[in-house]
Amino acid sequence: MLIFEYKLDGSKAQYAAMDEAIRIVQFIRNKCLRVWMDERGISKNDLQRYCAVLAKDYPFATQLNSQARQASADRAWCAISRFYDNCKSHKPGKKGYPKFQHNNRSIEYKQTGWKLEPDGKHITLTDGCDIGCLRLVGNPKQKIAAFPPKQIKRVRIVHRADGYYVQFGVKAERTIVHQPTGKQVGIDVGLKVYYTDSDGNTVDNPRQYRKAEQKLKRLQRQLSRKQKKSANRKKARQHLARAHLKVQRQREDFARKTASTLVSSHDVIAYEDLKIRTMVRNHHLAKSIHDAAWGTFISWVKAYGLMHNVPIIAVAPHFTSQECSACGALVKKSLSVRTHICPSCGVVLDRDHNAALNILAKALACTLGHRETSGSPGNASGQTASTRLSPRKTSKRAG
Ligand SMILES: [Zn+2]
């Protein structure tokens, strides 16, 4: 699924109509949740059927396209099933009991309720919400109208701090012809630098958040000084929201570009599968970790890996910074020690460079078995594969 995004240009009345439609989505979601809370044991199908009941009981709900109504019910189900899954898997801590939503910002249409105009620059929402025809503002090279309408599986309208946007979910795959470079790399994401690779190269941390931090602080202060429910408070809130949106976009943009450069210049990439959630709980590091936005970066690396058909290998994060990459000896060090000095073999490396070398070595050790099977089918790992298959065959025959 590819996502194409445009900003929407319309009149004030149209924006108000979109707000109203967004409220209907939230209303349906919350109603579905209420039903689930009152009558336990309700299934996804029951919620879908309940949509029709809601439409009968509340005339304003019928204004929204029927598939969009169902998508709203699906959202409620999404929250419910996540809660069930967490309970079943005995997830430690809170299980995420579904909550009523009060700040919904989006509508999801499927394949009906909207129409792309023939000029490819306008979208008309054809349901009863009276949103009408909106102009698409975006990169002129990005042509959503070039895709057959059947391939557009989802249309999502999102309200952000600086306006309304539409996202088209297109069922298509993007592939890029990868120029082989013969280079394999392990990367270690860090606080001081964005990442360090196993060749010792580093990419500097942009630290947009730190730069913007002063500004955000000032805006936050201004907001808290304003009287509650006043027009000035509303304005201050919008200023702050826009500043946050800007930082978020800069971060996303940097992560994406860096990931693209990394993937297109290597044939194998290994990274450390950090549990970001648990690390963020460490308060001293929290801000920098969010700032570096590793999660975003890694997900872009994976996405570009798919496009380029480059393997992206996750490695368990045990001892990658403690082990010596040259001789394998354990060299204990705290986070503040930035250099790896091995007492047994005398290697001196930057801490992150050593970790990146370990990550690459681990990843290559994991994939080695697969490579051998593809190279010569008669070896040991090939045999284990066939023995793994044989019990299944016999059990089938026995059954
Ligand atoms: Zn050593």
Short mmCIF file of C-alpha atoms and ligand atoms in Angstrom, two decimals, residues 324 326-329 340 342 344-347, ligand 1:
data_model
loop_
_atom_site.label_atom_id
_atom_site.label_comp_id
_atom_site.label_asym_id
_atom_site.label_seq_id
_atom_site.Cartn_x
_atom_site.Cartn_y
_atom_site.Cartn_z
CA CYS A 324 35.10 -6.99 21.81
CA ALA A 326 38.08 -8.34 17.46
CA CYS A 327 38.46 -11.18 19.98
CA GLY A 328 35.02 -11.63 21.57
CA ALA A 329 36.11 -10.88 25.16
CA HIS A 340 36.17 0.48 23.76
CA CYS A 342 40.15 -4.38 25.00
CA SER A 344 43.03 -9.05 25.96
CA CYS A 345 43.79 -8.07 22.35
CA GLY A 346 44.53 -4.35 22.70
CA VAL A 347 41.93 -3.11 20.21
ZN ZN B 1 39.63 -7.89 22.13
#
